[in-house]
């Protein structure tokens, strides 16, 4: 296969030659410029005719030739020969046309290669040199100005030869540079094409919906996944506003400046409503000016459904566990109650025993009632009634009750460290309940005596109440369970005390922290923010 660029160059060479001959020589004759000074006007016209004929032959051959390189070489050799004939006909050393040989050298470099440039320069030098020499020795019948001497001839030949080689060098250099640049450009061009193809394929095959818009939010690119997810074909999507496709976004081209993530519902023409997760971000040009928006989105309908199923299941599991715990808690006192009543029914017991059994029955009923009251407090708490009061007074009430309880026990001392009046805006009854539960737990944790120290203070924008005991402590593995309802390590416990306290503090947007070391004691810290309205 012929080199297409060479074919092009050869064609250009032929065309330029025609134009050149026509313009330069044609005009010369038409305008009769220096016509009389041409020694052989007839022969000159014949030469032109011959050159035109050659050109016709060239154009005829161009589509039949196999080796364009040699064809071009041949033409340029012919050109050099023709120019030399022209020079001969127009006065040899005195001819005005010797410069045309430079053009031949140049076309050799441009059409063929660097080397061809030097070959043609050499050929031109020989031809021209020999001709001028022969003219000087009068072996060729060309008249010249007798004032010209040997030196002038030598100098003329020297200047011409130097010019031919200079031209070969220059044009060779330029054409090889041009070739390199062309190759590099072609490479870049094909790289770019590949890249854009890759981009296109990438965007098409990605399973996420992708779109781009102009600054006004009209769709420009809409990939395959986008079509599938929305049920809108690309053709229909073009020039639609994104708000027409995603009605849930509040798109304002002026306002959206950063990345925005939203979720919303669209209506798919076949699949009904779909939940979409969409991330949209503006894109900028190099000057930081907004040129449009890019969005990427997914259909998360299935995911959402699964999430809801899981939540549902978790809820039922929690309810089941809670019910099992309640049943368990109620069954124990019921069993004792049943035993006591059965014995009473048999009527065999002595009067003293009857009294004891009745007491047991009543105690178990009370316990049942307690469990149910506690559970109700936990599961259906009454709404908090906020009022401003001094936290210290509530703590005093609590400690009073605890002291009465503690005095029945061994060696428990209770100390307090309150910091001024602490006015909070909270539910007084609930606060009392929280402190009582914490205090009772502390006393219960010190069966062999110890110290409970209670402190209250204000820290920045919140209040801190600390219950510190020197009791048995909580084992590490239980720490995270102690706030669960029904978690207890006590035979008589219900496991609702901390669950209730936690819930009540949560209602006040507060926190309960616990630090405990088994064998050393436990610290419960209640933090109540001072932000519940006016105080
Ligand atoms: P109950 O007191 O009925 O057991 P709580 O919810 O009040 O239920 O407490 C749950 C569990 O947390 C207790 O059984 C106990 O194991 C542990 N606990 C709570 N407070 C303390 C404390 N001050 N010292 C040691 N353990 C505690
Ligand atoms: Mg308790």
Coordinates of C-alpha atoms and ligand atoms in Angstrom, one line a residue:
X1 CA 0.0 0.0 0.0
X2 CA 1.4 3.4 -1.0
X3 CA 2.0 5.9 1.7
X4 CA -1.0 8.2 1.5
X5 CA 0.9 11.3 2.7
X6 CA 3.5 10.7 0.0
X7 CA 0.8 10.4 -2.7
X8 CA -0.7 13.6 -1.5
X9 CA 2.7 15.3 -1.6
X10 CA 3.4 14.1 -5.1
X11 CA 0.1 15.4 -6.3
X12 CA 0.8 18.7 -4.6
X13 CA 4.2 18.8 -6.3
X14 CA 2.5 18.4 -9.7
X15 CA -0.1 21.0 -9.1
X16 CA 2.4 23.5 -7.7
X17 CA 4.6 23.0 -10.7
X18 CA 1.7 23.7 -13.1
X19 CA 0.8 26.9 -11.3
X20 CA 4.4 27.9 -11.1
X21 CA 5.1 27.4 -14.8
X22 CA 1.9 29.1 -15.8
X23 CA 2.4 32.1 -13.5
X24 CA 6.1 32.7 -13.8
X25 CA 6.9 31.8 -17.3
X26 CA 3.5 32.4 -18.8
X27 CA 3.4 36.0 -17.4
X28 CA 6.9 36.6 -18.7
X29 CA 5.8 36.0 -22.2
X30 CA 2.4 37.6 -21.9
X31 CA 3.8 40.8 -20.5
X32 CA 6.8 40.6 -22.9
X33 CA 9.1 41.5 -20.1
X34 CA 12.6 41.3 -21.4
X35 CA 11.4 39.2 -24.2
X36 CA 14.0 40.6 -26.5
X37 CA 16.8 39.9 -24.2
X38 CA 16.0 36.1 -24.4
X39 CA 18.4 34.7 -26.9
X40 CA 16.1 31.7 -27.8
X41 CA 12.5 32.7 -27.3
X42 CA 11.2 29.8 -29.5
X43 CA 13.2 27.2 -27.7
X44 CA 12.0 28.6 -24.4
X45 CA 8.3 28.3 -25.5
X46 CA 9.0 24.8 -26.6
X47 CA 10.5 24.0 -23.2
X48 CA 7.3 25.3 -21.6
X49 CA 5.2 23.2 -23.9
X50 CA 7.4 20.2 -23.0
X51 CA 7.0 20.9 -19.3
X52 CA 3.2 21.1 -19.6
X53 CA 3.2 17.8 -21.6
X54 CA 5.2 16.2 -18.9
X55 CA 2.8 17.3 -16.3
X56 CA -0.1 15.7 -18.3
X57 CA 1.9 12.5 -18.4
X58 CA 2.6 12.7 -14.7
X59 CA -1.1 13.2 -13.8
X60 CA -1.9 10.3 -16.1
X61 CA 0.6 8.1 -14.3
X62 CA -0.2 9.1 -10.8
X63 CA -3.0 6.6 -10.3
X64 CA -1.1 3.8 -12.0
X65 CA 2.2 4.1 -10.4
X66 CA 3.5 1.8 -7.6
X67 CA 6.6 3.4 -6.3
X68 CA 5.7 7.0 -5.6
X69 CA 9.1 7.6 -4.1
X70 CA 11.0 6.9 -7.3
X71 CA 8.3 8.7 -9.3
X72 CA 8.8 11.8 -7.2
X73 CA 12.6 11.5 -7.5
X74 CA 12.3 11.2 -11.2
X75 CA 10.1 14.3 -11.5
X76 CA 12.5 16.4 -9.4
X77 CA 15.5 15.2 -11.5
X78 CA 13.5 16.2 -14.6
X79 CA 12.8 19.6 -12.9
X80 CA 16.4 20.3 -12.3
X81 CA 17.3 19.3 -15.9
X82 CA 14.5 21.5 -17.2
X83 CA 15.5 24.5 -15.1
X84 CA 19.1 24.1 -16.4
X85 CA 17.9 24.1 -19.9
X86 CA 15.9 27.2 -19.1
X87 CA 19.0 28.8 -17.6
X88 CA 20.9 27.8 -20.7
X89 CA 18.3 29.3 -23.0
X90 CA 18.0 32.5 -21.0
X91 CA 21.7 33.4 -20.8
X92 CA 23.6 31.0 -18.6
X93 CA 25.4 33.0 -16.0
X94 CA 23.2 36.0 -16.8
X95 CA 19.9 34.1 -16.6
X96 CA 17.4 35.3 -14.1
X97 CA 16.1 31.8 -13.4
X98 CA 18.9 30.1 -11.5
X99 CA 17.0 30.6 -8.3
X100 CA 14.4 28.1 -9.4
X101 CA 16.8 25.3 -8.7
X102 CA 16.5 26.2 -5.0
X103 CA 12.9 25.4 -5.3
X104 CA 13.7 22.0 -6.7
X105 CA 16.1 21.3 -3.8
X106 CA 13.4 22.4 -1.4
X107 CA 10.7 20.2 -3.0
X108 CA 13.1 17.2 -2.7
X109 CA 13.4 17.7 1.0
X110 CA 9.8 18.4 1.5
X111 CA 8.3 15.6 -0.7
X112 CA 10.9 13.0 -0.2
X113 CA 13.4 13.4 2.7
X114 CA 16.5 15.0 3.9
X115 CA 18.8 12.8 2.0
X116 CA 17.0 13.5 -1.3
X117 CA 17.5 17.2 -0.6
X118 CA 21.3 16.7 -0.6
X119 CA 21.1 14.4 -3.7
X120 CA 19.2 17.0 -5.6
X121 CA 21.5 19.8 -4.4
X122 CA 24.5 17.8 -5.6
X123 CA 22.9 17.1 -8.9
X124 CA 22.0 20.7 -9.3
X125 CA 25.5 21.8 -8.4
X126 CA 27.1 19.5 -11.0
X127 CA 24.7 20.4 -13.8
X128 CA 24.9 24.2 -13.1
X129 CA 28.6 24.1 -12.5
X130 CA 29.4 22.2 -15.7
X131 CA 27.1 24.5 -17.7
X132 CA 28.6 27.7 -16.4
X133 CA 32.1 26.3 -16.9
X134 CA 31.3 25.3 -20.5
X135 CA 29.9 28.7 -21.0
X136 CA 33.1 30.3 -19.8
X137 CA 35.2 28.2 -22.0
X138 CA 32.8 29.0 -24.8
X139 CA 32.1 25.4 -25.5
X140 CA 28.4 26.2 -25.2
X141 CA 27.1 28.8 -27.6
X142 CA 25.8 31.2 -24.9
X143 CA 26.9 34.8 -25.2
X144 CA 27.8 36.7 -22.1
X145 CA 28.9 40.1 -21.2
X146 CA 32.6 40.4 -22.1
X147 CA 33.2 42.4 -18.9
X148 CA 32.7 39.2 -16.9
X149 CA 36.0 37.5 -16.0
X150 CA 37.0 34.1 -14.7
X151 CA 36.7 35.2 -11.1
X152 CA 33.1 36.3 -11.6
X153 CA 32.3 32.9 -13.1
X154 CA 33.9 31.0 -10.2
X155 CA 32.2 33.2 -7.7
X156 CA 28.8 32.7 -9.4
X157 CA 29.3 28.9 -9.3
X158 CA 30.4 29.0 -5.7
X159 CA 27.5 31.1 -4.5
X160 CA 25.0 28.8 -6.3
X161 CA 26.5 25.6 -5.0
X162 CA 26.6 27.1 -1.4
X163 CA 22.9 28.1 -1.8
X164 CA 21.8 24.7 -3.0
X165 CA 23.4 23.0 0.0
X166 CA 22.2 25.6 2.4
X167 CA 18.7 25.1 1.1
X168 CA 19.0 21.3 1.3
X169 CA 20.1 21.7 4.9
X170 CA 17.4 24.2 5.9
X171 CA 14.5 22.6 4.2
X172 CA 15.6 19.1 5.3
X173 CA 15.8 20.3 8.9
X174 CA 12.4 21.9 8.7
X175 CA 10.7 19.0 7.0
X176 CA 12.1 16.5 9.5
X177 CA 10.9 18.7 12.3
X178 CA 7.5 18.9 10.7
X179 CA 7.4 15.2 10.3
X180 CA 8.2 14.6 14.0
X181 CA 5.6 17.1 15.0
X182 CA 3.1 15.5 12.7
X183 CA 3.8 12.1 14.2
X184 CA 3.5 13.4 17.7
X185 CA 0.2 15.2 16.8
X186 CA -1.2 12.0 15.2
X187 CA -0.3 10.1 18.4
X188 CA -2.0 12.7 20.6
X189 CA -5.0 12.7 18.4
X190 CA -5.4 8.9 18.5
X191 CA -4.7 9.0 22.3
X192 CA -7.5 11.5 22.7
X193 CA -9.8 9.5 20.6
X194 CA -9.1 6.4 22.7
X195 CA -9.6 8.4 25.9
X196 CA -12.9 9.7 24.8
X197 CA -14.0 6.3 23.7
X198 CA -12.9 4.9 27.0
X199 CA -14.8 7.6 28.9
X200 CA -17.9 7.0 26.9
X201 CA -17.8 3.2 27.5
X202 CA -17.0 3.8 31.2
X203 CA -20.0 6.1 31.6
X204 CA -22.2 3.7 29.7
X205 CA -21.3 0.5 31.5
X206 CA -21.2 1.9 35.0
X207 CA -24.2 0.6 37.0
X208 CA -25.0 3.9 38.6
X209 CA -27.2 6.5 36.9
X210 CA -25.1 9.4 35.7
X211 CA -26.2 12.7 34.1
X212 CA -24.7 16.1 33.4
X213 CA -26.6 19.3 32.8
X214 CA -25.9 22.8 31.6
X215 CA -26.0 25.7 34.0
X216 CA -29.8 25.8 33.8
X217 CA -30.1 22.2 34.8
X218 CA -31.1 20.8 31.3
X219 CA -29.9 17.3 30.8
X220 CA -26.9 16.8 28.4
X221 CA -25.6 13.3 29.2
X222 CA -27.8 10.5 30.4
X223 CA -26.3 7.1 30.7
X224 CA -27.8 3.6 30.2
X225 CA -28.2 3.0 33.9
X226 CA -29.9 6.4 34.2
X227 CA -32.4 5.3 31.6
X228 CA -33.1 2.0 33.4
X229 CA -33.5 3.6 36.8
X230 CA -35.8 6.4 35.8
X231 CA -37.6 4.6 32.9
X232 CA -36.9 7.7 30.8
X233 CA -35.1 7.2 27.5
X234 CA -32.1 9.3 26.6
X235 CA -33.9 11.0 23.8
X236 CA -36.7 12.1 26.1
X237 CA -34.3 13.1 28.9
X238 CA -32.3 15.5 26.7
X239 CA -33.2 19.0 27.4
X240 CA -35.5 18.0 30.2
X241 CA -34.9 19.9 33.4
X242 CA -33.5 17.7 36.2
X243 CA -36.4 18.8 38.4
X244 CA -38.7 17.2 35.9
X245 CA -36.9 13.9 36.4
X246 CA -36.2 14.2 40.1
X247 CA -39.1 16.3 41.5
X248 CA -37.7 15.9 45.1
X249 CA -34.7 18.1 44.5
X250 CA -34.9 21.8 45.2
X251 CA -32.7 22.8 42.3
X252 CA -31.7 26.3 42.0
X253 CA -28.7 26.8 39.7
X254 CA -27.6 29.8 41.6
X255 CA -27.7 28.3 45.0
X256 CA -26.2 24.8 44.6
X257 CA -22.5 25.4 45.1
X258 CA -21.3 22.3 46.8
X259 CA -21.9 18.6 46.7
X260 CA -25.5 17.8 47.7
X261 CA -26.9 14.5 48.7
X262 CA -30.6 13.8 48.8
X263 CA -33.0 11.0 48.8
X264 CA -36.5 11.1 47.3
X265 CA -39.1 9.3 45.3
X266 CA -39.6 9.3 41.5
X267 CA -42.3 7.5 39.5
X268 CA -41.0 5.0 37.1
X269 CA -43.4 4.4 34.2
X270 CA -43.4 0.6 34.6
X271 CA -42.2 -0.1 38.1
X272 CA -44.1 2.6 40.0
X273 CA -42.5 4.7 42.7
X274 CA -38.8 4.2 43.3
X275 CA -36.6 5.6 46.0
X276 CA -33.6 7.4 44.7
X277 CA -30.4 8.4 46.3
X278 CA -28.8 11.3 44.4
X279 CA -25.6 13.1 44.7
X280 CA -25.3 16.3 42.7
X281 CA -22.4 18.6 42.3
X282 CA -21.6 21.6 40.2
X283 CA -18.7 21.5 37.7
X284 CA -16.4 24.5 37.0
X285 CA -14.2 25.5 34.2
X286 CA -10.6 26.5 34.7
X287 CA -11.6 30.0 35.7
X288 CA -13.9 28.6 38.5
X289 CA -17.0 29.6 36.6
X290 CA -19.9 27.2 36.9
X291 CA -20.5 25.4 33.6
X292 CA -23.1 22.9 34.7
X293 CA -23.9 20.0 37.1
X294 CA -23.1 16.4 37.4
X295 CA -25.3 13.9 39.2
X296 CA -24.9 10.3 40.2
X297 CA -27.8 8.3 41.5
X298 CA -28.9 4.8 42.6
X299 CA -32.2 3.1 43.0
X300 CA -32.3 2.2 46.7
X301 CA -35.8 1.0 46.8
X302 CA -34.8 -2.6 47.6
X303 CA -32.3 -1.4 50.2
X304 CA -34.9 0.7 52.0
X305 CA -37.3 -2.2 52.0
X306 CA -34.7 -4.5 53.5
X307 CA -33.8 -1.9 56.1
X308 CA -37.4 -1.6 57.1
X309 CA -37.8 -5.4 57.3
X310 CA -34.8 -5.6 59.6
X311 CA -36.1 -2.8 61.8
X312 CA -39.4 -4.5 62.0
X313 CA -37.8 -7.8 63.0
X314 CA -35.6 -6.1 65.5
X315 CA -38.6 -4.4 67.1
X316 CA -40.5 -7.7 67.4
X317 CA -37.4 -9.4 68.8
X318 CA -37.1 -6.7 71.5
X319 CA -40.8 -6.9 72.3
X320 CA -40.5 -10.7 72.6
X321 CA -37.5 -10.5 74.9
X322 CA -39.2 -7.9 77.1
X323 CA -42.4 -10.0 77.3
X324 CA -40.3 -13.1 78.3
X325 CA -38.6 -11.1 81.0
X326 CA -41.9 -9.8 82.4
X327 CA -43.4 -13.3 82.4
X328 CA -40.3 -14.5 84.2
X329 CA -40.4 -11.7 86.8
X330 CA -44.0 -12.3 87.5
X331 CA -43.9 -16.1 87.7
X332 CA -41.7 -16.2 90.8
X333 CA -43.9 -14.2 93.2
X334 CA -46.9 -15.9 91.7
X335 CA -45.5 -19.3 92.6
X336 CA -44.9 -18.2 96.2
X337 CA -48.3 -16.7 96.3
X338 CA -49.9 -19.9 95.0
X339 CA -48.0 -22.0 97.5
X340 CA -49.1 -19.9 100.4
X341 CA -52.8 -19.8 99.3
X342 CA -52.8 -23.6 98.8
X343 CA -51.5 -24.2 102.3
X344 CA -54.1 -21.8 103.7
X345 CA -56.9 -23.6 101.8
X346 CA -56.0 -27.0 103.3
X347 CA -56.8 -25.4 106.6
X348 CA -54.3 -27.6 108.4
X349 CA -52.0 -24.8 109.5
X350 CA -51.8 -23.5 113.0
X351 CA -53.0 -20.0 113.7
X352 CA -49.4 -18.7 114.0
X353 CA -48.5 -20.3 110.7
X354 CA -51.6 -18.9 109.0
X355 CA -50.6 -15.5 109.9
X356 CA -47.2 -16.0 108.4
X357 CA -48.6 -17.5 105.2
X358 CA -50.9 -14.5 104.9
X359 CA -48.0 -12.2 105.3
X360 CA -46.1 -14.0 102.7
X361 CA -49.0 -13.8 100.3
X362 CA -49.4 -10.1 100.9
X363 CA -45.7 -9.5 100.5
X364 CA -45.6 -11.3 97.2
X365 CA -48.7 -9.4 96.0
X366 CA -46.9 -6.2 96.9
X367 CA -43.9 -7.3 95.0
X368 CA -46.0 -8.1 92.0
X369 CA -47.6 -4.7 92.2
X370 CA -44.2 -3.1 92.5
X371 CA -42.9 -4.9 89.4
X372 CA -45.9 -3.8 87.4
X373 CA -45.8 -0.2 88.7
X374 CA -42.1 -0.1 87.8
X375 CA -42.6 -1.6 84.4
X376 CA -45.4 0.8 83.6
X377 CA -43.1 3.7 84.7
X378 CA -40.6 2.4 82.3
X379 CA -42.8 1.5 79.3
X380 CA -45.4 4.2 79.4
X381 CA -43.8 7.1 81.3
X382 CA -46.0 10.1 82.0
X383 CA -44.9 13.3 80.2
X384 CA -42.3 15.3 82.0
X385 CA -43.7 18.3 83.9
X386 CA -41.0 20.9 84.0
X387 CA -40.6 23.4 86.8
X388 CA -37.8 25.3 88.3
X389 CA -36.5 24.0 91.6
X390 CA -33.3 23.7 93.6
X391 CA -31.7 20.3 92.9
X392 CA -30.2 20.3 96.3
X393 CA -33.6 20.1 98.0
X394 CA -34.5 17.1 96.0
X395 CA -31.2 15.4 96.8
X396 CA -31.8 16.2 100.5
X397 CA -35.2 14.5 100.4
X398 CA -33.6 11.5 98.7
X399 CA -30.8 11.3 101.2
X400 CA -33.2 11.5 104.0
X401 CA -35.0 8.4 102.8
X402 CA -31.7 6.6 102.1
X403 CA -30.5 7.3 105.6
X404 CA -33.6 5.8 107.1
X405 CA -33.0 2.7 104.9
X406 CA -29.3 2.7 105.7
X407 CA -29.7 3.0 109.4
X408 CA -31.4 -0.4 109.3
X409 CA -28.2 -1.7 107.7
X410 CA -24.6 -2.0 108.9
X411 CA -22.0 0.6 109.0
X412 CA -23.1 2.7 106.0
X413 CA -22.2 6.4 106.2
X414 CA -23.7 8.9 103.8
X415 CA -21.8 12.1 103.1
X416 CA -22.9 15.0 100.9
X417 CA -21.1 17.8 99.1
X418 CA -23.5 20.3 97.5
X419 CA -22.4 23.4 95.8
X420 CA -24.8 26.3 96.4
X421 CA -28.4 26.3 95.3
X422 CA -28.7 24.6 91.9
X423 CA -31.8 25.8 90.1
X424 CA -32.8 23.5 87.3
X425 CA -35.8 23.4 85.1
X426 CA -36.9 19.8 85.2
X427 CA -39.5 17.3 86.4
X428 CA -39.0 17.2 90.1
X429 CA -40.7 13.9 90.7
X430 CA -38.7 12.2 88.1
X431 CA -35.4 13.6 89.4
X432 CA -36.3 12.3 92.8
X433 CA -37.0 8.8 91.3
X434 CA -33.6 8.8 89.5
X435 CA -31.6 9.8 92.6
X436 CA -33.6 7.3 94.7
X437 CA -32.8 4.4 92.2
X438 CA -29.1 5.3 92.2
X439 CA -29.0 5.6 95.9
X440 CA -30.8 2.4 96.5
X441 CA -28.4 0.5 94.2
X442 CA -25.5 2.0 96.0
X443 CA -26.8 0.9 99.4
X444 CA -27.6 -2.6 98.0
X445 CA -24.0 -2.8 96.7
X446 CA -22.6 -2.4 100.2
X447 CA -24.1 -5.3 102.2
X448 CA -21.1 -5.2 104.6
X449 CA -21.1 -1.4 105.0
X450 CA -19.2 1.4 103.3
X451 CA -19.6 4.9 102.3
X452 CA -21.9 6.7 99.9
X453 CA -20.9 10.2 98.9
X454 CA -23.2 12.4 96.9
X455 CA -22.0 15.6 95.3
X456 CA -23.8 18.1 93.1
X457 CA -22.4 21.0 91.2
X458 CA -22.7 23.2 88.2
X459 CA -20.2 22.8 85.4
X460 CA -20.5 25.2 82.5
X461 CA -23.9 24.8 80.9
X462 CA -25.0 21.7 82.8
X463 CA -25.4 20.2 86.3
X464 CA -23.6 17.2 87.5
X465 CA -24.8 14.9 90.3
X466 CA -22.4 12.1 91.4
X467 CA -23.2 9.0 93.4
X468 CA -20.0 7.3 94.6
X469 CA -20.1 4.1 96.6
X470 CA -17.5 1.8 98.0
X471 CA -19.5 -1.3 97.2
X472 CA -19.0 -4.5 95.3
X473 CA -18.7 -2.8 91.9
X474 CA -19.9 -4.0 88.5
X475 CA -18.1 -6.6 86.4
X476 CA -16.9 -5.4 83.1
X477 CA -19.1 -7.7 81.1
X478 CA -22.2 -6.4 82.8
X479 CA -21.5 -2.7 82.4
X480 CA -23.2 -2.4 79.1
X481 CA -26.2 -4.4 80.3
X482 CA -27.1 -2.6 83.5
X483 CA -29.4 -0.1 81.8
X484 CA -31.4 -2.8 80.0
X485 CA -34.8 -3.5 81.6
X486 CA -34.9 -6.6 83.7
X487 CA -31.2 -6.9 83.9
X488 CA -30.4 -7.7 87.5
X489 CA -27.8 -9.6 89.5
X490 CA -29.9 -9.5 92.7
X491 CA -32.2 -12.2 93.9
X492 CA -34.8 -9.7 94.8
X493 CA -34.1 -7.3 92.1
X494 CA -36.3 -6.4 89.1
X495 CA -33.7 -4.9 86.9
X496 CA -35.9 -1.9 86.2
X497 CA -34.2 0.8 88.4
X498 CA -31.5 1.9 86.1
X499 CA -33.6 1.4 83.0
X500 CA -36.2 3.8 84.4
X501 CA -33.4 6.3 85.5
X502 CA -31.9 6.2 82.1
X503 CA -35.1 6.9 80.4
X504 CA -36.0 9.8 82.7
X505 CA -32.6 11.4 82.2
X506 CA -32.9 10.9 78.5
X507 CA -36.2 12.8 78.6
X508 CA -34.3 15.7 80.1
X509 CA -31.7 15.4 77.3
X510 CA -29.1 14.4 79.9
X511 CA -26.7 11.5 80.3
X512 CA -25.8 8.9 82.9
X513 CA -22.2 7.7 82.9
X514 CA -20.8 4.9 85.0
X515 CA -17.3 4.0 86.1
X516 CA -16.8 0.9 88.2
X517 CA -14.1 -1.4 89.5
X518 CA -15.2 -4.6 91.0
X519 CA -14.3 -4.7 94.7
X520 CA -13.6 -1.0 94.9
X521 CA -16.9 0.7 94.2
X522 CA -18.9 2.5 91.6
X523 CA -19.4 6.0 90.4
X524 CA -22.6 7.1 88.6
X525 CA -22.6 10.6 87.2
X526 CA -25.8 12.2 86.1
X527 CA -25.5 15.2 83.7
X528 CA -28.5 17.4 83.2
X529 CA -28.1 20.2 80.7
X530 CA -29.3 23.6 81.7
X531 CA -31.2 24.2 78.5
X532 CA -34.7 23.1 79.3
X533 CA -36.3 26.5 78.9
X534 CA -36.2 29.3 81.5
X535 CA -34.9 28.7 85.0
Ligands
LIG1 P1 -31.9 -3.9 90.3 O1 -31.4 -2.9 91.3 O2 -33.3 -4.3 90.5 O3 -31.0 -5.1 90.2 P2 -31.1 -1.9 88.5 O4 -31.5 -1.6 87.2 O5 -31.3 -0.8 89.6 O6 -31.8 -3.2 88.9 O7 -29.6 -2.3 88.5 C1 -29.2 -3.3 87.5 C2 -27.9 -4.0 88.0 O8 -26.9 -3.0 87.9 C3 -27.9 -4.4 89.4 O9 -28.5 -5.7 89.5 C4 -26.4 -4.5 89.7 O10 -25.8 -5.6 89.2 C5 -25.9 -3.3 88.9 N1 -25.7 -2.1 89.7 C6 -26.4 -1.0 89.6 N2 -25.9 -0.1 90.5 C7 -24.8 -0.6 91.1 C8 -23.9 -0.2 92.1 N3 -24.0 1.0 92.6 N4 -22.9 -1.1 92.5 C9 -22.8 -2.3 91.9 N5 -23.7 -2.7 91.0 C10 -24.7 -2.0 90.6
LIG2 MG1 -32.1 -1.0 91.6

